[in-house]
Tab-separated table of C-alpha atoms in Angstrom:
chain	number	residue	atom	x	y	z
A	272	MET	CA	63.221	31.131	-102.759
A	273	LYS	CA	62.739	33.794	-100.134
A	274	ASN	CA	59.310	34.797	-98.675
A	275	PRO	CA	58.051	38.351	-99.340
A	276	ARG	CA	59.187	39.747	-95.994
A	277	ALA	CA	62.754	38.545	-96.547
A	278	LEU	CA	62.657	39.887	-100.110
A	279	ALA	CA	61.319	43.236	-98.889
A	280	LEU	CA	64.285	43.488	-96.469
A	281	ASP	CA	66.825	42.766	-99.101
A	282	ILE	CA	65.293	45.463	-101.389
A	283	LEU	CA	65.082	47.990	-98.550
A	284	GLY	CA	68.765	47.215	-97.834
A	285	ASP	CA	69.449	47.891	-101.506
A	286	VAL	CA	67.854	51.293	-101.192
A	287	TYR	CA	68.944	52.572	-97.732
A	288	LEU	CA	72.417	50.952	-97.524
A	289	ASN	CA	73.556	50.605	-101.145
A	290	GLY	CA	71.819	53.715	-102.708
A	291	GLN	CA	69.739	51.778	-105.335
A	292	PHE	CA	66.477	52.994	-106.825
A	293	ALA	CA	63.482	50.942	-105.528
A	294	ASN	CA	62.001	50.155	-108.915
A	295	LEU	CA	65.275	48.787	-110.200
A	296	ALA	CA	65.971	46.737	-107.098
A	297	LEU	CA	62.479	45.255	-107.273
A	298	LYS	CA	62.805	44.445	-110.896
A	299	GLN	CA	66.143	42.752	-110.305
A	300	ARG	CA	65.180	40.680	-107.251
A	301	LEU	CA	61.687	39.578	-108.244
A	302	GLN	CA	62.304	38.030	-111.656
A	303	ASN	CA	61.514	34.458	-110.841
A	304	TYR	CA	58.685	34.982	-108.247
A	305	SER	CA	54.930	34.555	-108.576
A	306	ASP	CA	52.627	37.531	-109.095
A	307	GLN	CA	51.332	37.057	-105.570
A	308	ASP	CA	54.803	37.298	-104.012
A	309	LYS	CA	55.696	40.209	-106.314
A	310	ASN	CA	52.611	42.139	-105.238
A	311	LEU	CA	53.101	41.619	-101.505
A	312	THR	CA	56.795	42.366	-101.702
A	313	SER	CA	56.146	45.558	-103.580
A	314	ALA	CA	53.448	46.651	-101.200
A	315	LEU	CA	55.791	46.076	-98.250
A	316	VAL	CA	58.576	47.997	-99.799
A	317	TYR	CA	56.676	50.968	-101.078
A	318	THR	CA	54.672	51.327	-97.880
A	319	THR	CA	57.821	51.218	-95.799
A	320	LEU	CA	59.442	53.852	-98.134
A	321	ARG	CA	56.508	56.072	-97.675
A	322	HIS	CA	56.091	55.741	-93.946
A	323	GLN	CA	59.554	54.858	-92.640
A	324	ILE	CA	60.136	58.153	-90.795
A	325	SER	CA	56.893	57.665	-88.892
A	326	ALA	CA	57.664	53.982	-88.280
A	327	ARG	CA	61.063	54.634	-86.868
A	328	ALA	CA	59.573	57.211	-84.446
A	329	GLN	CA	57.286	54.575	-83.111
A	330	TRP	CA	60.188	52.558	-81.594
A	331	ILE	CA	63.448	54.512	-81.473
A	332	ASP	CA	62.668	55.791	-78.033
A	333	LEU	CA	62.634	52.240	-76.723
A	334	VAL	CA	66.463	51.627	-77.302
A	335	GLU	CA	69.330	53.233	-75.505
A	336	ILE	CA	71.669	52.761	-78.370
A	337	LYS	CA	70.579	52.925	-81.970
A	338	PRO	CA	71.120	49.576	-83.664
A	339	LYS	CA	72.931	49.164	-86.886
A	340	GLU	CA	70.853	50.118	-89.934
A	341	LYS	CA	69.991	46.641	-91.133
A	342	ILE	CA	68.382	45.780	-87.767
A	343	GLY	CA	66.697	49.188	-87.704
A	344	LEU	CA	65.181	48.228	-91.183
A	345	ILE	CA	63.921	44.840	-89.782
A	346	ILE	CA	62.070	46.724	-87.033
A	347	ASP	CA	60.770	49.372	-89.378
A	348	LEU	CA	59.432	46.736	-91.670
A	349	ALA	CA	57.747	45.050	-88.743
A	350	ILE	CA	56.138	48.341	-87.549
A	351	ILE	CA	54.857	48.902	-91.083
A	352	GLN	CA	53.158	45.484	-91.007
A	353	LEU	CA	51.775	46.006	-87.562
A	354	PHE	CA	50.216	49.389	-88.257
A	355	TYR	CA	49.601	49.528	-92.050
A	356	PHE	CA	48.569	45.960	-92.944
A	357	ASP	CA	45.448	44.534	-91.524
A	358	ARG	CA	45.621	40.878	-92.346
A	359	LEU	CA	48.982	39.946	-90.882
A	360	PRO	CA	48.900	38.546	-87.270
A	361	GLU	CA	51.111	40.116	-84.703
A	362	TYR	CA	52.801	36.938	-83.672
A	363	ALA	CA	53.711	36.081	-87.234
A	364	ILE	CA	55.201	39.515	-87.778
A	365	VAL	CA	57.286	39.200	-84.624
A	366	ASP	CA	58.368	35.730	-85.301
A	367	GLU	CA	59.416	36.501	-88.804
A	368	SER	CA	61.291	39.611	-87.862
A	369	VAL	CA	63.242	37.662	-85.157
A	370	GLU	CA	64.136	34.996	-87.698
A	371	LEU	CA	65.428	37.843	-90.040
A	372	ALA	CA	67.515	39.251	-87.181
A	373	LYS	CA	69.033	35.925	-86.371
A	374	LYS	CA	70.794	35.779	-89.610
A	375	ASP	CA	72.690	38.838	-88.374
A	376	HIS	CA	73.356	37.804	-84.799
A	377	MET	CA	71.382	36.123	-81.885
A	378	SER	CA	71.687	39.385	-79.775
A	379	SER	CA	70.136	41.329	-82.661
A	380	ALA	CA	67.245	38.807	-82.589
A	381	GLY	CA	66.681	39.428	-78.923
A	382	LEU	CA	66.613	43.208	-79.425
A	383	VAL	CA	64.132	42.878	-82.269
A	384	ASN	CA	61.865	40.686	-80.147
A	385	ALA	CA	61.970	42.916	-77.158
A	386	VAL	CA	61.352	46.118	-79.060
A	387	LEU	CA	58.480	44.745	-81.053
A	388	ARG	CA	56.714	43.243	-78.071
A	389	ARG	CA	57.021	46.680	-76.195
A	390	VAL	CA	55.543	48.489	-79.336
A	391	ILE	CA	52.660	46.015	-79.415
A	392	GLU	CA	52.022	46.437	-75.735
A	393	ARG	CA	52.095	50.268	-76.075
A	394	GLY	CA	50.150	50.510	-79.270
A	395	GLN	CA	50.574	53.179	-81.881
A	396	LYS	CA	51.782	56.236	-80.074
A	397	GLU	CA	51.012	59.829	-80.947
A	398	LEU	CA	54.168	61.394	-82.623
A	399	VAL	CA	55.111	64.812	-81.302
A	400	GLY	CA	58.113	66.872	-82.362
A	401	LYS	CA	59.821	69.957	-80.962
A	402	ASP	CA	57.267	72.179	-82.694
A	403	ASP	CA	54.243	72.112	-84.940
A	404	ILE	CA	56.325	71.842	-88.095
A	405	GLU	CA	58.379	68.862	-86.861
A	406	THR	CA	55.275	67.129	-85.450
A	407	GLN	CA	53.638	67.365	-88.809
A	408	ALA	CA	56.727	66.225	-90.673
A	409	LEU	CA	56.979	63.121	-88.314
A	410	ASN	CA	53.284	62.156	-88.820
A	411	LEU	CA	53.406	62.826	-92.639
A	412	SER	CA	56.736	60.806	-92.759
A	413	ILE	CA	58.616	63.381	-94.819
A	414	PRO	CA	62.135	64.587	-94.165
A	415	LEU	CA	61.999	67.788	-92.035
A	416	TRP	CA	64.177	69.766	-94.375
A	417	ILE	CA	61.846	69.064	-97.318
A	418	TYR	CA	58.764	69.917	-95.296
A	419	LYS	CA	60.342	73.170	-94.031
A	420	LEU	CA	61.120	74.062	-97.637
A	421	TRP	CA	57.512	73.508	-98.725
A	422	VAL	CA	56.171	75.469	-95.723
A	423	LYS	CA	58.427	78.454	-96.520
A	424	GLN	CA	57.691	78.431	-100.208
A	425	TYR	CA	53.970	77.442	-100.407
A	426	GLY	CA	52.664	78.128	-96.905
A	427	ALA	CA	51.733	75.740	-94.087
A	428	ASP	CA	48.379	74.664	-95.432
A	429	VAL	CA	49.433	73.884	-98.920
A	430	ALA	CA	52.626	72.149	-97.614
A	431	TYR	CA	50.568	69.867	-95.424
A	432	LYS	CA	48.189	68.891	-98.215
A	433	MET	CA	51.109	68.198	-100.675
A	434	ALA	CA	52.821	66.056	-98.084
A	435	GLN	CA	49.691	64.257	-97.293
A	436	SER	CA	48.992	63.496	-100.886
A	437	MET	CA	52.457	62.029	-101.442
A	438	ASN	CA	51.641	59.232	-99.017
A	439	THR	CA	48.808	58.007	-101.203
A	440	GLU	CA	49.440	55.403	-103.899
A	441	ALA	CA	49.031	56.759	-107.406
A	442	GLN	CA	46.660	55.093	-109.644
A	443	LEU	CA	48.256	53.907	-112.809
A	444	CYS	CA	47.551	56.343	-115.619
A	445	ALA	CA	48.131	55.933	-119.482
A	446	ARG	CA	48.034	58.051	-122.540
A	447	ILE	CA	46.095	57.005	-125.645
A	448	ASN	CA	48.526	56.870	-128.499
A	449	THR	CA	46.515	58.562	-131.291
A	450	LEU	CA	49.006	57.306	-133.863
A	451	LYS	CA	47.539	53.820	-133.345
A	452	ALA	CA	44.259	54.215	-131.602
A	453	ASP	CA	41.078	56.207	-131.798
A	454	PRO	CA	40.383	57.615	-128.274
A	455	LYS	CA	36.601	57.022	-128.850
A	456	GLU	CA	37.246	53.284	-129.059
A	457	ILE	CA	39.121	53.150	-125.781
A	458	TYR	CA	36.732	55.604	-123.957
A	459	ALA	CA	33.869	53.371	-124.875
A	460	ASP	CA	35.182	50.678	-122.597
A	461	ASP	CA	33.222	50.591	-119.236
A	462	ARG	CA	36.448	49.897	-117.298
A	463	VAL	CA	38.085	53.154	-118.478
A	464	ILE	CA	37.905	56.418	-116.482
A	465	LYS	CA	38.718	59.510	-118.639
A	466	GLY	CA	41.241	61.781	-117.279
A	467	TRP	CA	40.490	65.550	-117.004
A	468	LEU	CA	43.947	67.204	-117.337
A	469	SER	CA	45.164	65.507	-120.516
A	470	PRO	CA	42.677	65.023	-123.434
A	471	VAL	CA	44.003	61.570	-124.135
A	472	SER	CA	44.561	60.129	-120.653
A	473	ILE	CA	42.824	57.175	-119.099
A	474	LYS	CA	42.745	55.334	-115.789
A	475	SER	CA	41.315	51.980	-115.438
A	476	SER	CA	40.077	49.379	-112.964
A	477	ALA	CA	41.675	46.665	-115.186
A	478	SER	CA	45.432	46.066	-115.450
A	479	LEU	CA	46.638	48.435	-118.165
A	480	LEU	CA	50.094	46.817	-118.408
A	481	ASN	CA	48.490	43.436	-119.270
A	482	SER	CA	45.934	44.850	-121.713
A	483	ASP	CA	45.846	44.287	-125.429
A	484	TRP	CA	45.930	48.090	-125.819
A	485	PHE	CA	49.353	48.173	-124.216
A	486	LYS	CA	50.680	45.181	-126.102
A	487	GLU	CA	49.544	46.764	-129.400
A	488	GLY	CA	51.021	50.160	-128.699
A	489	LYS	CA	47.626	51.847	-128.390
A	490	ILE	CA	48.484	53.204	-124.912
A	491	VAL	CA	51.609	54.161	-123.031
A	492	ILE	CA	51.973	54.425	-119.210
A	493	GLN	CA	52.441	58.122	-118.504
A	494	ASP	CA	51.119	60.336	-115.707
A	495	GLU	CA	48.598	63.021	-116.629
A	496	ALA	CA	50.940	65.860	-115.612
A	497	SER	CA	53.683	64.631	-117.902
A	498	GLN	CA	51.278	64.197	-120.756
A	499	TRP	CA	50.172	67.768	-120.359
A	500	VAL	CA	53.669	69.096	-121.002
A	501	ALA	CA	53.391	67.977	-124.564
A	502	TYR	CA	50.046	69.851	-125.087
A	503	PHE	CA	51.358	72.846	-123.168
A	504	SER	CA	54.278	73.180	-125.552
A	505	GLY	CA	52.015	74.007	-128.441
A	506	VAL	CA	53.764	71.905	-130.913
A	507	LYS	CA	52.009	71.588	-134.251
A	508	ALA	CA	52.344	69.718	-137.591
A	509	ASN	CA	55.616	70.086	-139.401
A	510	ASP	CA	57.449	71.785	-136.483
A	511	ARG	CA	61.145	71.224	-135.958
A	512	VAL	CA	61.338	70.185	-132.249
A	513	LEU	CA	64.190	69.615	-129.754
A	514	ASP	CA	63.617	67.573	-126.664
A	515	LEU	CA	66.859	68.213	-124.789
A	516	CYS	CA	66.556	65.674	-121.905
A	517	SER	CA	64.296	63.199	-123.574
A	518	ALA	CA	64.659	59.822	-121.954
A	519	PRO	CA	62.704	57.604	-121.539
A	520	GLY	CA	60.794	59.232	-124.349
A	521	SER	CA	57.260	59.747	-122.988
A	522	LYS	CA	57.060	63.479	-123.878
A	523	SER	CA	58.953	63.067	-127.182
A	524	THR	CA	56.435	60.370	-128.372
A	525	ALA	CA	53.504	62.502	-126.970
A	526	MET	CA	54.533	65.360	-129.117
A	527	ALA	CA	55.050	63.123	-132.125
A	528	ALA	CA	51.447	61.997	-131.732
A	529	ILE	CA	50.143	65.633	-131.618
A	530	MET	CA	52.214	66.337	-134.783
A	531	ASN	CA	50.946	63.189	-136.458
A	532	ASN	CA	54.373	62.058	-137.308
A	533	THR	CA	55.148	65.147	-139.356
A	534	GLY	CA	58.101	67.562	-138.936
A	535	GLU	CA	61.121	66.452	-136.915
A	536	ILE	CA	61.857	65.765	-133.325
A	537	LEU	CA	65.535	65.604	-132.136
A	538	ALA	CA	65.522	63.575	-128.878
A	539	CYS	CA	68.743	64.052	-126.926
A	540	ASP	CA	70.127	62.455	-123.737
A	541	LEU	CA	73.457	62.187	-122.007
A	542	TYR	CA	73.437	58.313	-121.990
A	543	GLU	CA	73.159	55.952	-124.848
A	544	ASN	CA	71.384	53.211	-122.810
A	545	ARG	CA	68.666	55.714	-121.955
A	546	LEU	CA	68.371	56.811	-125.513
A	547	GLU	CA	67.845	53.144	-126.327
A	548	LEU	CA	64.562	53.403	-124.207
A	549	VAL	CA	63.424	56.363	-126.275
A	550	ARG	CA	63.874	54.330	-129.531
A	551	GLN	CA	62.283	51.321	-128.185
A	552	GLN	CA	59.212	53.343	-127.134
A	553	ALA	CA	59.102	55.207	-130.436
A	554	ASP	CA	59.151	51.834	-132.241
A	555	ARG	CA	56.397	50.413	-130.112
A	556	LEU	CA	54.164	53.461	-130.615
A	557	GLY	CA	54.692	53.903	-134.308
A	558	VAL	CA	56.549	57.114	-134.137
A	559	THR	CA	58.548	57.860	-137.349
A	560	ASN	CA	59.494	61.468	-137.063
A	561	LEU	CA	62.026	61.125	-134.230
A	562	LYS	CA	65.774	61.062	-134.252
A	563	THR	CA	68.048	60.485	-131.343
A	564	LEU	CA	71.381	62.079	-130.377
A	565	CYS	CA	73.685	61.133	-127.510
A	566	ILE	CA	75.201	64.293	-126.210
A	567	ASP	CA	75.574	66.421	-123.117
A	568	GLY	CA	72.815	68.997	-123.730
A	569	ARG	CA	75.041	71.828	-122.634
A	570	LEU	CA	77.086	71.182	-125.728
A	571	LEU	CA	74.395	71.019	-128.323
A	572	LYS	CA	74.639	74.591	-129.569
A	573	ASP	CA	78.171	73.725	-131.006
A	574	GLN	CA	76.673	70.956	-133.090
A	575	HIS	CA	73.287	72.065	-134.168
A	576	PRO	CA	73.221	75.689	-135.173
A	577	LYS	CA	69.865	75.335	-137.134
A	578	PRO	CA	67.189	76.774	-134.935
A	579	PHE	CA	64.054	74.950	-133.686
A	580	ASP	CA	60.389	75.953	-133.583
A	581	VAL	CA	59.929	74.398	-130.210
A	582	ILE	CA	62.432	73.378	-127.608
A	583	LEU	CA	61.556	71.420	-124.496
A	584	VAL	CA	63.958	71.393	-121.617
A	585	ASP	CA	62.398	68.813	-119.240
A	586	ALA	CA	65.280	69.389	-116.799
A	587	PRO	CA	66.864	67.049	-114.287
A	588	CYS	CA	65.337	67.983	-110.965
A	589	SER	CA	64.885	66.928	-107.375
A	590	GLY	CA	61.756	65.087	-108.178
A	591	LEU	CA	59.791	66.472	-105.233
A	592	GLY	CA	56.546	66.238	-107.309
A	593	VAL	CA	56.704	62.440	-107.885
A	594	LEU	CA	57.065	61.112	-104.410
A	595	ARG	CA	53.862	59.133	-104.861
A	596	HIS	CA	55.555	57.098	-107.543
A	597	LYS	CA	59.103	57.338	-106.235
A	598	PRO	CA	59.060	57.588	-102.325
A	599	ASP	CA	62.732	56.614	-102.296
A	600	ILE	CA	63.619	60.021	-103.356
A	601	LYS	CA	63.067	60.824	-99.619
A	602	VAL	CA	65.978	58.516	-98.901
A	603	HIS	CA	68.358	59.611	-101.625
A	604	LEU	CA	67.819	63.391	-101.915
A	605	LYS	CA	70.081	65.674	-99.826
A	606	PRO	CA	69.886	69.436	-99.380
A	607	GLU	CA	73.223	69.958	-100.970
A	608	THR	CA	72.014	68.195	-104.111
A	609	LEU	CA	69.539	71.084	-104.878
A	610	ASP	CA	72.309	73.564	-105.534
A	611	GLU	CA	73.969	71.219	-108.063
A	612	LEU	CA	70.628	70.670	-109.806
A	613	ILE	CA	69.886	74.365	-109.954
A	614	THR	CA	73.325	75.077	-111.492
A	615	LEU	CA	72.784	72.285	-114.119
A	616	GLN	CA	69.269	73.464	-115.009
A	617	ALA	CA	70.629	76.940	-115.599
A	618	GLU	CA	73.451	75.653	-117.810
A	619	LEU	CA	70.980	73.557	-119.929
A	620	LEU	CA	68.761	76.589	-120.451
A	621	GLU	CA	71.796	78.778	-121.285
A	622	SER	CA	73.050	76.322	-123.793
A	623	ILE	CA	69.857	76.431	-126.038
A	624	ALA	CA	69.000	80.060	-125.616
A	625	GLN	CA	70.154	80.804	-129.130
A	626	LEU	CA	68.636	77.650	-130.715
A	627	THR	CA	65.072	78.777	-130.705
A	628	LYS	CA	63.665	80.411	-133.814
A	629	ILE	CA	62.576	84.034	-133.765
A	630	ASN	CA	58.966	83.820	-132.512
A	631	GLY	CA	59.662	80.206	-131.496
A	632	THR	CA	58.860	78.583	-128.184
A	633	LEU	CA	61.000	77.408	-125.372
A	634	VAL	CA	59.325	75.212	-122.747
A	635	TYR	CA	60.961	74.511	-119.311
A	636	SER	CA	59.437	71.820	-117.098
A	637	THR	CA	60.210	69.917	-114.009
A	638	CYS	CA	58.604	67.182	-111.870
A	639	THR	CA	59.501	69.003	-108.684
A	640	LEU	CA	57.870	71.354	-106.144
A	641	ASN	CA	60.576	73.822	-105.464
A	642	ARG	CA	60.462	77.456	-106.563
A	643	LYS	CA	64.218	77.667	-106.772
A	644	GLU	CA	64.271	75.010	-109.479
A	645	ASN	CA	61.030	76.265	-111.054
A	646	GLU	CA	59.760	80.018	-110.959
A	647	PHE	CA	63.053	81.411	-109.808
A	648	GLN	CA	65.023	79.459	-112.462
A	649	VAL	CA	62.840	80.869	-115.277
A	650	LEU	CA	62.947	84.387	-113.769
A	651	ASN	CA	66.728	84.290	-113.746
A	652	PHE	CA	66.861	83.068	-117.259
A	653	LEU	CA	64.494	85.981	-118.341
A	654	ASN	CA	66.761	88.420	-116.639
A	655	ARG	CA	69.704	87.144	-118.595
A	656	HIS	CA	67.834	86.964	-121.902
A	657	PRO	CA	65.564	90.053	-122.534
A	658	GLU	CA	64.846	88.577	-126.016
A	659	TYR	CA	62.510	86.108	-124.363
A	660	VAL	CA	59.179	86.838	-122.599
A	661	LEU	CA	57.088	84.575	-120.455
A	662	VAL	CA	53.858	83.532	-122.130
A	663	GLU	CA	52.370	81.221	-119.516
A	664	GLU	CA	53.440	79.124	-116.537
A	665	ARG	CA	51.564	76.430	-114.646
A	666	LEU	CA	52.087	74.710	-111.359
A	667	LEU	CA	50.323	71.321	-110.870
A	668	LEU	CA	49.854	70.330	-107.218
A	669	PRO	CA	49.126	66.638	-106.622
A	670	HIS	CA	46.389	67.252	-104.030
A	671	GLU	CA	44.595	69.479	-106.442
A	672	THR	CA	45.029	67.617	-109.837
A	673	ASP	CA	45.513	63.933	-108.575
A	674	SER	CA	48.609	63.810	-110.730
A	675	ASP	CA	52.291	64.184	-110.202
A	676	GLY	CA	53.501	67.611	-109.009
A	677	PHE	CA	54.795	69.481	-112.126
A	678	TYR	CA	55.965	72.931	-113.094
A	679	MET	CA	56.018	74.212	-116.699
A	680	ALA	CA	56.773	77.567	-118.266
A	681	LYS	CA	56.331	78.577	-121.925
A	682	LEU	CA	58.606	81.268	-123.132
A	683	LYS	CA	58.545	83.146	-126.549
A	684	ARG	CA	61.710	84.399	-128.313
A	685	LEU	CA	60.951	87.795	-129.739
A	686	LYS	CA	64.392	88.733	-131.337
């Protein structure tokens, strides 16, 4: 059995070197460990993912030749422990890091030892870039290209606050499942904090995942912003609803609860294994008005000519609004990926343009903060489809709402 620091290094290697998602790597590697080891390992991994850019800037000037990435990760992990964890003694951090490096090569161990001792001697240095924007990006530990995008689109002040909020750990949030629970019963518990964005959201000082409420399907883990999409859609009893990109099913089941299991929800996704997550969640929550269909959403119009009252396109996106929960997006996302996503989003919208009933509703949502994927995507759709009008749009910024960053637009088909 490995200790938490060695486990954290393995998981960071999975993310940075092998392209894995952090949550999946953690789940895979921590199956047989104690809760204490799981908690410390997770804290080390997620703190490193949040602050790795800043951590590397603390030591990279001390080496003439950049070490190979695994050794760099060992030093990054040590820097994180030195500057972001109070209870870990410096000597233990250095010794453990040297031992991890020895498994690579003795010369690597010497480099790690020398770099860390120089960092400790120097202390946490001020990070300064070529200009104010780069300096802020370094200190906020956000890729420069993402920060420049935000500054250009939202202004320097908002961009700074967004990036700052993304480095905070998000408090676990849940939705009360009104198909199985009375919100008054749950809100009466002293440990529960009522959310303000969604009418059925809760946060709690107790462990929600281990609660009887969760085990009995009375609550489901879901961020408030994601919950709000279902209410924003305006679904009502007996509607025929399409959720085009439905997995893992949080929004589909939220709409089912609003509809009180009346009408019909068709939940689609490209992958059968992801649709199985939708079905499992629907079963756990007591949802009975939901059917699933494994299909490329761009081809749906050829199989389902019957129109829908409400269509939700919760589109694949860059995920820049959920960096609090998924800081590994900063590792995986590349500038060229944005153009591919924007094209896919447009194709999905185009594919269902004729599937909305006259006077029906089309909702487009993303969990990103990028106008090209959000406002401009909707504007381009409206320019192509004058039969639609924009009814309402909303941008949720994490530093304002204490939720994930989300965009949603509600369109009405007139003819």
